[in-house]
PDB file of C-alpha atoms in Angstrom:
ATOM      1  CA  UNK A1456     -51.264  48.850 -39.572  1.00 68.00           C
ATOM      2  CA  UNK A1457     -51.204  48.127 -43.256  1.00 71.00           C
ATOM      3  CA  UNK A1458     -49.594  45.066 -44.718  1.00 67.00           C
ATOM      4  CA  UNK A1459     -48.159  46.134 -48.001  1.00 70.00           C
ATOM      5  CA  UNK A1460     -47.197  43.744 -50.737  1.00 64.00           C
ATOM      6  CA  UNK A1461     -43.678  42.859 -51.804  1.00 63.00           C
ATOM      7  CA  UNK A1462     -41.674  45.980 -52.676  1.00 59.00           C
ATOM      8  CA  UNK A1463     -41.982  47.380 -56.150  1.00 53.00           C
ATOM      9  CA  UNK A1464     -38.894  47.448 -58.289  1.00 49.00           C
ATOM     10  CA  UNK A1465     -39.186  50.956 -59.684  1.00 46.00           C
ATOM     11  CA  UNK A1466     -37.414  53.705 -57.804  1.00 43.00           C
ATOM     12  CA  UNK A1467     -40.301  56.089 -57.332  1.00 43.00           C
ATOM     13  CA  UNK A1468     -42.490  53.471 -55.676  1.00 41.00           C
ATOM     14  CA  UNK A1469     -39.680  52.325 -53.425  1.00 44.00           C
ATOM     15  CA  UNK A1470     -39.118  55.915 -52.300  1.00 43.00           C
ATOM     16  CA  UNK A1471     -42.721  56.113 -51.128  1.00 42.00           C
ATOM     17  CA  UNK A1472     -42.546  52.860 -49.179  1.00 47.00           C
ATOM     18  CA  UNK A1473     -43.805  53.485 -45.643  1.00 49.00           C
ATOM     19  CA  UNK A1474     -42.251  52.050 -42.503  1.00 77.00           C
ATOM     20  CA  UNK A1475     -41.341  48.393 -42.664  1.00 82.00           C
ATOM     21  CA  UNK A1476     -44.045  45.784 -42.282  1.00 89.00           C
ATOM     22  CA  UNK A1477     -43.089  42.462 -43.774  1.00 92.00           C
ATOM     23  CA  UNK A1478     -45.488  41.417 -46.543  1.00 92.00           C
ATOM     24  CA  UNK A1479     -45.424  37.958 -44.954  1.00 94.00           C
ATOM     25  CA  UNK A1480     -47.105  39.269 -41.812  1.00 94.00           C
ATOM     26  CA  UNK A1481     -50.093  37.104 -40.930  1.00 95.00           C
ATOM     27  CA  UNK A1482     -50.246  37.598 -37.179  1.00 95.00           C
ATOM     28  CA  UNK A1483     -49.625  40.357 -34.648  1.00 94.00           C
ATOM     29  CA  UNK A1484     -49.021  40.029 -30.932  1.00 95.00           C
ATOM     30  CA  UNK A1485     -49.427  42.959 -28.551  1.00 93.00           C
ATOM     31  CA  UNK A1486     -48.569  42.564 -24.884  1.00 93.00           C
ATOM     32  CA  UNK A1487     -49.222  45.444 -22.492  1.00 92.00           C
ATOM     33  CA  UNK A1488     -47.855  45.978 -19.014  1.00 92.00           C
ATOM     34  CA  UNK A1489     -47.701  48.811 -16.527  1.00 90.00           C
ATOM     35  CA  UNK A1490     -44.651  50.937 -17.220  1.00 91.00           C
ATOM     36  CA  UNK A1491     -41.549  49.271 -15.788  1.00 90.00           C
ATOM     37  CA  UNK A1492     -43.329  46.039 -14.959  1.00 89.00           C
ATOM     38  CA  UNK A1493     -42.796  42.673 -16.649  1.00 88.00           C
ATOM     39  CA  UNK A1494     -46.269  41.449 -15.758  1.00 92.00           C
ATOM     40  CA  UNK A1495     -48.501  41.378 -18.800  1.00 92.00           C
ATOM     41  CA  UNK A1496     -51.875  42.890 -17.961  1.00 91.00           C
ATOM     42  CA  UNK A1497     -53.424  42.651 -21.410  1.00 90.00           C
ATOM     43  CA  UNK A1498     -52.575  40.720 -24.523  1.00 92.00           C
ATOM     44  CA  UNK A1499     -53.879  40.500 -28.048  1.00 92.00           C
ATOM     45  CA  UNK A1500     -52.998  37.884 -30.667  1.00 94.00           C
ATOM     46  CA  UNK A1501     -54.599  38.884 -33.921  1.00 93.00           C
ATOM     47  CA  UNK A1502     -54.985  37.088 -37.217  1.00 94.00           C
ATOM     48  CA  UNK A1503     -54.148  39.619 -39.929  1.00 93.00           C
ATOM     49  CA  UNK A1504     -53.856  37.145 -42.765  1.00 92.00           C
ATOM     50  CA  UNK A1505     -55.462  37.737 -46.112  1.00 90.00           C
ATOM     51  CA  UNK A1506     -59.246  37.693 -45.734  1.00 89.00           C
ATOM     52  CA  UNK A1507     -59.116  37.791 -41.939  1.00 90.00           C
ATOM     53  CA  UNK A1508     -61.720  39.529 -39.820  1.00 89.00           C
ATOM     54  CA  UNK A1509     -59.143  42.053 -38.571  1.00 86.00           C
ATOM     55  CA  UNK A1510     -58.543  43.031 -42.180  1.00 87.00           C
ATOM     56  CA  UNK A1511     -62.250  43.394 -42.812  1.00 85.00           C
ATOM     57  CA  UNK A1512     -62.162  40.347 -45.043  1.00 84.00           C
ATOM     58  CA  UNK A1513     -59.872  42.094 -47.473  1.00 84.00           C
ATOM     59  CA  UNK A1514     -57.585  39.831 -49.424  1.00 84.00           C
ATOM     60  CA  UNK A1515     -54.204  40.393 -51.028  1.00 79.00           C
ATOM     61  CA  UNK A1516     -52.163  43.577 -50.739  1.00 80.00           C
ATOM     62  CA  UNK A1517     -52.315  46.145 -49.354  1.00 80.00           C
ATOM     63  CA  UNK A1518     -54.701  45.334 -46.549  1.00 76.00           C
ATOM     64  CA  UNK A1519     -55.229  47.515 -43.484  1.00 78.00           C
ATOM     65  CA  UNK A1520     -55.542  45.623 -40.223  1.00 76.00           C
ATOM     66  CA  UNK A1521     -56.880  46.519 -36.793  1.00 73.00           C
ATOM     67  CA  UNK A1522     -55.317  44.787 -33.794  1.00 64.00           C
TER      68      UNK A1522
ATOM     69  CA  UNK B 153     -58.801  46.394 -29.121  1.00 68.00           C
ATOM     70  CA  UNK B 154     -57.613  45.819 -25.550  1.00 74.00           C
ATOM     71  CA  UNK B 155     -58.650  47.506 -22.301  1.00 76.00           C
ATOM     72  CA  UNK B 156     -55.886  48.990 -20.172  1.00 80.00           C
ATOM     73  CA  UNK B 157     -55.562  51.025 -16.986  1.00 79.00           C
ATOM     74  CA  UNK B 158     -54.835  54.723 -17.574  1.00 85.00           C
ATOM     75  CA  UNK B 159     -51.311  56.011 -17.153  1.00 88.00           C
ATOM     76  CA  UNK B 160     -47.990  54.998 -18.618  1.00 91.00           C
ATOM     77  CA  UNK B 161     -48.029  51.530 -20.107  1.00 92.00           C
ATOM     78  CA  UNK B 162     -45.390  49.524 -21.939  1.00 93.00           C
ATOM     79  CA  UNK B 163     -46.306  47.730 -25.148  1.00 93.00           C
ATOM     80  CA  UNK B 164     -44.468  44.872 -26.793  1.00 94.00           C
ATOM     81  CA  UNK B 165     -45.436  44.316 -30.406  1.00 94.00           C
ATOM     82  CA  UNK B 166     -44.386  41.366 -32.530  1.00 96.00           C
ATOM     83  CA  UNK B 167     -45.342  40.378 -36.049  1.00 96.00           C
ATOM     84  CA  UNK B 168     -45.288  36.787 -37.292  1.00 97.00           C
ATOM     85  CA  UNK B 169     -45.562  35.002 -40.592  1.00 96.00           C
ATOM     86  CA  UNK B 170     -48.457  32.858 -39.415  1.00 96.00           C
ATOM     87  CA  UNK B 171     -51.802  33.618 -37.833  1.00 96.00           C
ATOM     88  CA  UNK B 172     -52.205  32.709 -34.162  1.00 96.00           C
ATOM     89  CA  UNK B 173     -53.565  29.334 -33.227  1.00 95.00           C
ATOM     90  CA  UNK B 174     -55.417  29.227 -29.960  1.00 91.00           C
ATOM     91  CA  UNK B 175     -53.964  32.614 -29.053  1.00 88.00           C
ATOM     92  CA  UNK B 176     -50.409  31.396 -29.567  1.00 93.00           C
ATOM     93  CA  UNK B 177     -47.774  31.911 -32.232  1.00 95.00           C
ATOM     94  CA  UNK B 178     -45.983  28.647 -31.576  1.00 94.00           C
ATOM     95  CA  UNK B 179     -44.122  27.611 -34.700  1.00 94.00           C
ATOM     96  CA  UNK B 180     -44.564  30.970 -36.415  1.00 96.00           C
ATOM     97  CA  UNK B 181     -41.520  32.890 -37.581  1.00 95.00           C
ATOM     98  CA  UNK B 182     -40.824  36.237 -35.934  1.00 95.00           C
ATOM     99  CA  UNK B 183     -40.672  39.020 -38.522  1.00 96.00           C
ATOM    100  CA  UNK B 184     -40.625  42.254 -36.515  1.00 95.00           C
ATOM    101  CA  UNK B 185     -40.672  43.594 -32.973  1.00 95.00           C
ATOM    102  CA  UNK B 186     -40.918  46.834 -31.083  1.00 93.00           C
ATOM    103  CA  UNK B 187     -41.415  48.079 -27.552  1.00 92.00           C
ATOM    104  CA  UNK B 188     -42.970  51.452 -26.816  1.00 92.00           C
ATOM    105  CA  UNK B 189     -44.226  53.339 -23.794  1.00 92.00           C
ATOM    106  CA  UNK B 190     -47.372  55.364 -24.127  1.00 90.00           C
ATOM    107  CA  UNK B 191     -49.654  57.287 -21.822  1.00 91.00           C
ATOM    108  CA  UNK B 192     -53.144  55.809 -21.862  1.00 89.00           C
ATOM    109  CA  UNK B 193     -56.020  58.164 -21.278  1.00 89.00           C
ATOM    110  CA  UNK B 194     -59.083  57.255 -19.246  1.00 88.00           C
ATOM    111  CA  UNK B 195     -62.293  56.317 -21.068  1.00 85.00           C
ATOM    112  CA  UNK B 196     -61.067  57.288 -24.498  1.00 85.00           C
ATOM    113  CA  UNK B 197     -59.982  55.362 -27.547  1.00 85.00           C
ATOM    114  CA  UNK B 198     -56.193  55.562 -27.439  1.00 85.00           C
ATOM    115  CA  UNK B 199     -54.197  55.182 -30.605  1.00 83.00           C
ATOM    116  CA  UNK B 200     -50.862  53.432 -30.448  1.00 81.00           C
ATOM    117  CA  UNK B 201     -48.240  54.728 -32.849  1.00 81.00           C
ATOM    118  CA  UNK B 202     -45.557  52.136 -33.391  1.00 85.00           C
ATOM    119  CA  UNK B 203     -42.638  51.357 -35.629  1.00 89.00           C
ATOM    120  CA  UNK B 204     -41.879  47.687 -36.149  1.00 92.00           C
ATOM    121  CA  UNK B 205     -38.211  46.808 -36.476  1.00 95.00           C
ATOM    122  CA  UNK B 206     -37.533  43.996 -38.906  1.00 95.00           C
ATOM    123  CA  UNK B 207     -35.769  40.881 -37.637  1.00 95.00           C
ATOM    124  CA  UNK B 208     -32.843  39.918 -39.849  1.00 94.00           C
ATOM    125  CA  UNK B 209     -32.569  36.272 -40.814  1.00 91.00           C
ATOM    126  CA  UNK B 210     -30.141  36.522 -43.731  1.00 88.00           C
ATOM    127  CA  UNK B 211     -28.007  39.143 -45.433  1.00 84.00           C
ATOM    128  CA  UNK B 212     -28.401  38.012 -49.028  1.00 73.00           C
ATOM    129  CA  UNK B 213     -24.810  38.975 -49.739  1.00 68.00           C
ATOM    130  CA  UNK B 214     -23.808  38.226 -53.289  1.00 63.00           C
ATOM    131  CA  UNK B 215     -20.035  38.197 -52.786  1.00 67.00           C
ATOM    132  CA  UNK B 216     -17.955  36.431 -50.163  1.00 72.00           C
ATOM    133  CA  UNK B 217     -14.440  36.891 -51.517  1.00 78.00           C
ATOM    134  CA  UNK B 218     -12.504  39.786 -52.959  1.00 82.00           C
ATOM    135  CA  UNK B 219      -8.901  40.215 -54.017  1.00 86.00           C
ATOM    136  CA  UNK B 220      -7.370  43.619 -53.454  1.00 87.00           C
ATOM    137  CA  UNK B 221      -3.930  44.444 -54.897  1.00 88.00           C
ATOM    138  CA  UNK B 222      -0.939  44.961 -52.617  1.00 88.00           C
ATOM    139  CA  UNK B 223       0.284  47.864 -54.694  1.00 91.00           C
ATOM    140  CA  UNK B 224       0.864  50.430 -51.974  1.00 92.00           C
ATOM    141  CA  UNK B 225      -2.318  52.279 -52.874  1.00 95.00           C
ATOM    142  CA  UNK B 226      -5.425  52.479 -50.709  1.00 95.00           C
ATOM    143  CA  UNK B 227      -8.348  50.351 -51.857  1.00 93.00           C
ATOM    144  CA  UNK B 228     -11.916  50.281 -50.630  1.00 93.00           C
ATOM    145  CA  UNK B 229     -14.143  47.240 -50.872  1.00 91.00           C
ATOM    146  CA  UNK B 230     -17.833  47.903 -50.353  1.00 91.00           C
ATOM    147  CA  UNK B 231     -19.922  45.222 -48.704  1.00 89.00           C
ATOM    148  CA  UNK B 232     -23.231  44.791 -50.491  1.00 87.00           C
ATOM    149  CA  UNK B 233     -25.892  43.548 -48.116  1.00 87.00           C
ATOM    150  CA  UNK B 234     -29.624  43.165 -48.387  1.00 89.00           C
ATOM    151  CA  UNK B 235     -30.925  42.015 -45.001  1.00 92.00           C
ATOM    152  CA  UNK B 236     -33.984  39.814 -45.267  1.00 93.00           C
ATOM    153  CA  UNK B 237     -36.504  38.417 -42.852  1.00 93.00           C
ATOM    154  CA  UNK B 238     -37.393  34.764 -42.348  1.00 93.00           C
ATOM    155  CA  UNK B 239     -39.479  34.780 -45.494  1.00 92.00           C
ATOM    156  CA  UNK B 240     -36.763  36.422 -47.600  1.00 92.00           C
ATOM    157  CA  UNK B 241     -38.427  39.816 -47.714  1.00 93.00           C
ATOM    158  CA  UNK B 242     -35.961  42.727 -47.877  1.00 93.00           C
ATOM    159  CA  UNK B 243     -36.061  44.754 -44.651  1.00 94.00           C
ATOM    160  CA  UNK B 244     -36.183  48.528 -44.651  1.00 93.00           C
ATOM    161  CA  UNK B 245     -34.736  49.965 -41.445  1.00 94.00           C
ATOM    162  CA  UNK B 246     -35.003  53.690 -40.839  1.00 93.00           C
ATOM    163  CA  UNK B 247     -34.322  56.055 -37.968  1.00 91.00           C
ATOM    164  CA  UNK B 248     -37.460  55.070 -36.079  1.00 91.00           C
ATOM    165  CA  UNK B 249     -37.341  51.385 -36.920  1.00 93.00           C
ATOM    166  CA  UNK B 250     -33.731  50.204 -36.941  1.00 95.00           C
ATOM    167  CA  UNK B 251     -33.001  46.513 -37.381  1.00 95.00           C
ATOM    168  CA  UNK B 252     -34.262  44.570 -34.380  1.00 95.00           C
ATOM    169  CA  UNK B 253     -31.028  42.586 -34.453  1.00 94.00           C
ATOM    170  CA  UNK B 254     -28.357  44.932 -35.854  1.00 95.00           C
ATOM    171  CA  UNK B 255     -25.477  43.525 -37.873  1.00 94.00           C
ATOM    172  CA  UNK B 256     -22.089  43.442 -36.213  1.00 94.00           C
ATOM    173  CA  UNK B 257     -19.117  43.384 -38.566  1.00 94.00           C
ATOM    174  CA  UNK B 258     -15.815  42.135 -37.173  1.00 94.00           C
ATOM    175  CA  UNK B 259     -12.529  42.430 -39.051  1.00 95.00           C
ATOM    176  CA  UNK B 260      -9.603  40.114 -38.347  1.00 94.00           C
ATOM    177  CA  UNK B 261      -6.228  40.481 -40.064  1.00 94.00           C
ATOM    178  CA  UNK B 262      -3.750  37.635 -40.488  1.00 93.00           C
ATOM    179  CA  UNK B 263      -0.203  37.793 -41.768  1.00 93.00           C
ATOM    180  CA  UNK B 264       0.082  41.416 -40.654  1.00 94.00           C
ATOM    181  CA  UNK B 265      -1.845  44.110 -38.870  1.00 96.00           C
ATOM    182  CA  UNK B 266      -2.798  47.726 -39.214  1.00 96.00           C
ATOM    183  CA  UNK B 267      -3.308  47.503 -42.956  1.00 95.00           C
ATOM    184  CA  UNK B 268      -7.102  47.392 -42.968  1.00 95.00           C
ATOM    185  CA  UNK B 269     -10.017  49.035 -41.239  1.00 96.00           C
ATOM    186  CA  UNK B 270     -13.758  48.897 -41.528  1.00 97.00           C
ATOM    187  CA  UNK B 271     -15.365  52.079 -42.839  1.00 97.00           C
ATOM    188  CA  UNK B 272     -18.879  52.814 -41.595  1.00 97.00           C
ATOM    189  CA  UNK B 273     -20.794  55.552 -43.349  1.00 96.00           C
ATOM    190  CA  UNK B 274     -17.559  56.878 -44.780  1.00 96.00           C
ATOM    191  CA  UNK B 275     -15.613  57.017 -41.509  1.00 97.00           C
ATOM    192  CA  UNK B 276     -12.885  54.561 -40.454  1.00 98.00           C
ATOM    193  CA  UNK B 277     -14.012  52.729 -37.321  1.00 98.00           C
ATOM    194  CA  UNK B 278     -11.410  50.019 -36.774  1.00 97.00           C
ATOM    195  CA  UNK B 279     -12.149  46.328 -36.442  1.00 97.00           C
ATOM    196  CA  UNK B 280     -15.804  46.460 -35.414  1.00 97.00           C
ATOM    197  CA  UNK B 281     -18.852  48.188 -36.843  1.00 97.00           C
ATOM    198  CA  UNK B 282     -22.569  47.966 -36.162  1.00 97.00           C
ATOM    199  CA  UNK B 283     -25.079  48.385 -38.981  1.00 96.00           C
ATOM    200  CA  UNK B 284     -28.498  49.389 -37.715  1.00 96.00           C
ATOM    201  CA  UNK B 285     -30.139  51.137 -40.660  1.00 95.00           C
ATOM    202  CA  UNK B 286     -30.701  50.421 -44.326  1.00 94.00           C
ATOM    203  CA  UNK B 287     -28.852  53.595 -45.219  1.00 94.00           C
ATOM    204  CA  UNK B 288     -25.704  52.578 -43.352  1.00 96.00           C
ATOM    205  CA  UNK B 289     -22.781  51.784 -45.612  1.00 95.00           C
ATOM    206  CA  UNK B 290     -19.919  49.441 -44.799  1.00 94.00           C
ATOM    207  CA  UNK B 291     -16.610  49.021 -46.553  1.00 94.00           C
ATOM    208  CA  UNK B 292     -13.171  47.576 -45.988  1.00 94.00           C
ATOM    209  CA  UNK B 293     -10.268  49.979 -46.495  1.00 95.00           C
ATOM    210  CA  UNK B 294      -6.928  48.347 -47.276  1.00 94.00           C
ATOM    211  CA  UNK B 295      -3.691  50.323 -47.518  1.00 94.00           C
ATOM    212  CA  UNK B 296      -2.212  47.991 -50.106  1.00 93.00           C
ATOM    213  CA  UNK B 297       0.890  47.379 -47.995  1.00 93.00           C
ATOM    214  CA  UNK B 298       0.268  43.863 -46.745  1.00 91.00           C
ATOM    215  CA  UNK B 299       3.084  41.340 -47.161  1.00 91.00           C
ATOM    216  CA  UNK B 300       2.642  38.126 -49.089  1.00 89.00           C
ATOM    217  CA  UNK B 301       0.097  35.955 -47.329  1.00 89.00           C
ATOM    218  CA  UNK B 302      -1.690  38.878 -45.712  1.00 92.00           C
ATOM    219  CA  UNK B 303      -5.451  38.358 -45.565  1.00 91.00           C
ATOM    220  CA  UNK B 304      -8.427  39.824 -43.808  1.00 92.00           C
ATOM    221  CA  UNK B 305     -11.543  38.052 -42.723  1.00 90.00           C
ATOM    222  CA  UNK B 306     -14.694  40.032 -41.979  1.00 90.00           C
ATOM    223  CA  UNK B 307     -17.590  38.264 -40.344  1.00 88.00           C
ATOM    224  CA  UNK B 308     -21.088  39.662 -40.239  1.00 89.00           C
ATOM    225  CA  UNK B 309     -23.437  38.423 -37.580  1.00 89.00           C
ATOM    226  CA  UNK B 310     -26.645  39.329 -35.859  1.00 90.00           C
ATOM    227  CA  UNK B 311     -27.983  38.286 -32.467  1.00 84.00           C
ATOM    228  CA  UNK B 312     -29.602  34.944 -33.056  1.00 74.00           C
ATOM    229  CA  UNK B 313     -27.524  34.356 -36.169  1.00 72.00           C
ATOM    230  CA  UNK B 314     -23.898  33.857 -35.053  1.00 65.00           C
ATOM    231  CA  UNK B 315     -22.542  34.005 -38.573  1.00 65.00           C
ATOM    232  CA  UNK B 316     -24.640  35.112 -41.475  1.00 64.00           C
ATOM    233  CA  UNK B 317     -21.865  36.063 -43.886  1.00 66.00           C
ATOM    234  CA  UNK B 318     -18.101  35.981 -44.176  1.00 69.00           C
ATOM    235  CA  UNK B 319     -15.847  37.997 -46.458  1.00 67.00           C
ATOM    236  CA  UNK B 320     -12.205  37.326 -47.219  1.00 67.00           C
ATOM    237  CA  UNK B 321      -9.697  39.581 -48.875  1.00 64.00           C
ATOM    238  CA  UNK B 322      -7.316  39.978 -50.576  1.00 62.00           C
TER     239      UNK B 322
END
């Protein structure tokens, strides 16, 4: 995922905006379970804040993150 | 990266405005969620394609009152909404990532009935409408035939936010 910055105000940039990821995103939770089950079999809570390891130390926007 | 058994697995994804502490997001604000099912292959790096649906906290509506004339002519009042997350970021909600908590609009007439309807994406829908995408449009259509004292009250709410905006007219 990529955490983009706050939306630009000009129309052309807004039209290119990818799917929504809040620019305030600093953490991502992923819970996995066998299909149809409510029992979590794997979980990942990742720090994707500016300068985080998951973002390769990259600061500011945009910053790609690996969860 | 997480290890999973092969086969169909369900994934719940949530984004927060704070980094985890001790593996927990206690106290962090929820910004987006999604649930997907994907087939996981054995002994390969599987890529998860997800769309995160923004969680609405406020509607950032600029207007809460409108006066429409009772002149026998049909009038449309467009609701201008800009749903925002907990940190006041505008949410973009498309086909694949609709609002996590869609907006329900409810119209109530007083002093008369049958003079107004909600209009969703250009089509009259009656007293209730659900807004799930950024491109959805919502308006109030009034026939201009209400008697003196006739008013409408439209409330906009989302799950988790019982009342996030209220509009009165005329």
